[in-house]
Tab-separated table of C-alpha atoms in Angstrom:
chain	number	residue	atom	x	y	z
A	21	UNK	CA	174.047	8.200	128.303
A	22	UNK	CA	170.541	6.904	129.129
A	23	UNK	CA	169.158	7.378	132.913
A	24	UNK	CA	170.353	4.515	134.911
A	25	UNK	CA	167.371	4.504	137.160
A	26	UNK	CA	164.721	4.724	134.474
A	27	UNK	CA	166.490	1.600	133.310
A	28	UNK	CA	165.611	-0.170	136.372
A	29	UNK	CA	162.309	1.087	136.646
A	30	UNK	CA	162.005	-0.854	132.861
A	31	UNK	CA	163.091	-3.518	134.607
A	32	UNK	CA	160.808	-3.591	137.769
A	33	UNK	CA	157.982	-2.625	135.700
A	34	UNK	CA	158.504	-5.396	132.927
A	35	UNK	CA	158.307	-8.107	135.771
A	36	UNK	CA	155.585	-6.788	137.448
A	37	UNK	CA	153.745	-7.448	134.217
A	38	UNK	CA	155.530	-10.363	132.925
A	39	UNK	CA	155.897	-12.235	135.473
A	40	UNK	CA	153.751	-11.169	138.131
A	41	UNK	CA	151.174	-10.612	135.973
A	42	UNK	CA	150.033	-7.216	136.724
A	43	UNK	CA	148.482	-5.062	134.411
A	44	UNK	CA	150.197	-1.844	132.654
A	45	UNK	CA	148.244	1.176	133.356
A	46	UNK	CA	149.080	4.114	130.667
A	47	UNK	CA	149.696	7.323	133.355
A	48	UNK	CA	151.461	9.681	132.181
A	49	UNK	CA	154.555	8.939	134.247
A	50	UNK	CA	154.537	5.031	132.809
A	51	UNK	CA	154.068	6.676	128.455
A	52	UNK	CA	156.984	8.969	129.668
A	53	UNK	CA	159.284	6.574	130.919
A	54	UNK	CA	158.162	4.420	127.977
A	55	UNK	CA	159.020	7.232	125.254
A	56	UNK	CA	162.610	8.472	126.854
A	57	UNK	CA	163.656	4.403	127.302
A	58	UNK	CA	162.755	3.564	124.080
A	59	UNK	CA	164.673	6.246	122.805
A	60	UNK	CA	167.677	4.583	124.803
A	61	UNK	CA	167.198	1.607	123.113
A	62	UNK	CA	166.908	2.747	118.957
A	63	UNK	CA	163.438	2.281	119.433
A	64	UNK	CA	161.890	5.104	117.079
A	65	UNK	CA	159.628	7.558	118.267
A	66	UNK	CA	156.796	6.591	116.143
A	67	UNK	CA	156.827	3.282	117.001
A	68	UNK	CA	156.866	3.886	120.651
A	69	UNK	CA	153.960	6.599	120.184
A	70	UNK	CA	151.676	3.775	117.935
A	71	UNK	CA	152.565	1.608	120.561
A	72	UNK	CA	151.481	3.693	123.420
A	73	UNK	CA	147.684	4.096	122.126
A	74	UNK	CA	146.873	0.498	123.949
A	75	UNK	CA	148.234	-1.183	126.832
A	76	UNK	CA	148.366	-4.310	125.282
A	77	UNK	CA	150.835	-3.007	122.430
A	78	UNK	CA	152.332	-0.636	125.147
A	79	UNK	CA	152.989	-3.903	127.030
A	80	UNK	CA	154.442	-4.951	124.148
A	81	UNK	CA	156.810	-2.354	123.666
A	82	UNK	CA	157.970	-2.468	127.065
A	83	UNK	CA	158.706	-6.172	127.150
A	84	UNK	CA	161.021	-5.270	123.454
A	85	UNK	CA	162.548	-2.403	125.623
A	86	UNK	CA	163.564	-4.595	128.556
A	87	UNK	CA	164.928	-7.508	126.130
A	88	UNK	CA	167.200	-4.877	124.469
A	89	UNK	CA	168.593	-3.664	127.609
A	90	UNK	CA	169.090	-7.607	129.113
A	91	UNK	CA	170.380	-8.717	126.201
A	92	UNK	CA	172.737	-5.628	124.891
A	93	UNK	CA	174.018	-5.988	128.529
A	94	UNK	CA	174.820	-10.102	127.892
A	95	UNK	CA	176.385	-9.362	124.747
A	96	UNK	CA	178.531	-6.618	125.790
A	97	UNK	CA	179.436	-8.359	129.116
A	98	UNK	CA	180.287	-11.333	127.710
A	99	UNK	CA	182.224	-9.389	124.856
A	100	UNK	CA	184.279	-7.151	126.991
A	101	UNK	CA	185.471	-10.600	129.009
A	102	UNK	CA	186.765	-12.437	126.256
A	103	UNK	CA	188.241	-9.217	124.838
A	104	UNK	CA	190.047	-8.842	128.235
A	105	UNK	CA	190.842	-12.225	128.552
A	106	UNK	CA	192.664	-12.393	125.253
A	107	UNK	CA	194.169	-9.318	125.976
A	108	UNK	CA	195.832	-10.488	128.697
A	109	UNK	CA	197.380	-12.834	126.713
A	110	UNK	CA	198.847	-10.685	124.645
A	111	UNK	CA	196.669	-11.310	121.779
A	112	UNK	CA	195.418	-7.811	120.647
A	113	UNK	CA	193.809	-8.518	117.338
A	114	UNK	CA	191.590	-11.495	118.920
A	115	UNK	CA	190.762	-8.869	121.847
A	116	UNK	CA	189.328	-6.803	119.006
A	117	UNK	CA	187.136	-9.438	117.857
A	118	UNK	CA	184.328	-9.332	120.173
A	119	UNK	CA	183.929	-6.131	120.153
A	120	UNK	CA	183.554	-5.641	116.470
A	121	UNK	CA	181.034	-9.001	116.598
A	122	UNK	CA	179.297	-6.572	119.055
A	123	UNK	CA	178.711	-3.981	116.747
A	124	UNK	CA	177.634	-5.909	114.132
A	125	UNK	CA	174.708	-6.780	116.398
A	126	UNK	CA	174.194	-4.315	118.780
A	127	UNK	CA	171.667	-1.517	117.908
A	128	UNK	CA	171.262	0.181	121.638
A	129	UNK	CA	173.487	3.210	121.173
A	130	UNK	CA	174.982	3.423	124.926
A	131	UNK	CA	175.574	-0.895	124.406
A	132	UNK	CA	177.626	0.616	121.023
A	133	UNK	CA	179.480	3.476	122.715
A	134	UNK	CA	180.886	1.016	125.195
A	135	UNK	CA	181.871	-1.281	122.465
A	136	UNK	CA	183.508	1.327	119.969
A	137	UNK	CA	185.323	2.871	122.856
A	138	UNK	CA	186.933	-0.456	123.994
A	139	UNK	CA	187.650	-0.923	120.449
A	140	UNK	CA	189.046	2.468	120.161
A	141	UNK	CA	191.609	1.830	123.370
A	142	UNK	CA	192.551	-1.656	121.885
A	143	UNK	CA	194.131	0.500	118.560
A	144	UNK	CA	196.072	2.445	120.966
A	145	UNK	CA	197.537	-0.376	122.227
């Protein structure tokens, strides 16, 4: 399960720099958080590392970290509604539904988890 609170330092640091416009400044602690979150988000190490030899591709990768985690989150949010909603219903198999249209999609592993294990408790059912 990734660190909550690094995810919300992604989130305070991406709009300090996007829309504050303040620079990113490679410390160490910033290329850490950077590695381990975009780890979090199927980002692969390599990538991350390339991108961490400038700030204006580090930049980069942090603005493609935050839009995974804000948009995973949507998609899952709005998933795990409708699949309640229709489960309420009494319509199981249209519950499952947006959860497998989540998978299809989603690539952030904790964003999956969530998914596969509502879909897992909907087969129970």
């Amino acid at each position: 399960m990734p660190d909550p609170k690094a995810w919300d330092e992604i989130w305070e640091l991406n709009r300090s720099v996007s829309e504050l416009g303040q620079p990113l400044t490679l410390t160490a602690s910033v290329c850490a958080l950077l590695r381990s979150t975009a780890s979090d988000v199927a980002i692969p190490a390599e990538e991350a590392e390339r991108a961490l030899q400038a700030e204006a591709s580090a930049a980069a990768l942090l603005a493609q970290i935050a839009q995974r985690i804000r948009e995973g989150s949507r998609r899952l949010s709005r998933a795990l509604n409708t699949s309640y909603q229709r489960q309420q219903t009494g319509d199981t198999e249209g519950a499952r539904q947006p959860m497998l249209d989540v998978l299809a999609v989603e690539v952030v592993p904790h964003y999956r988890e969530i998914a596969q294990t509502q879909l897992d408790a909907l087969d129970e059912d």
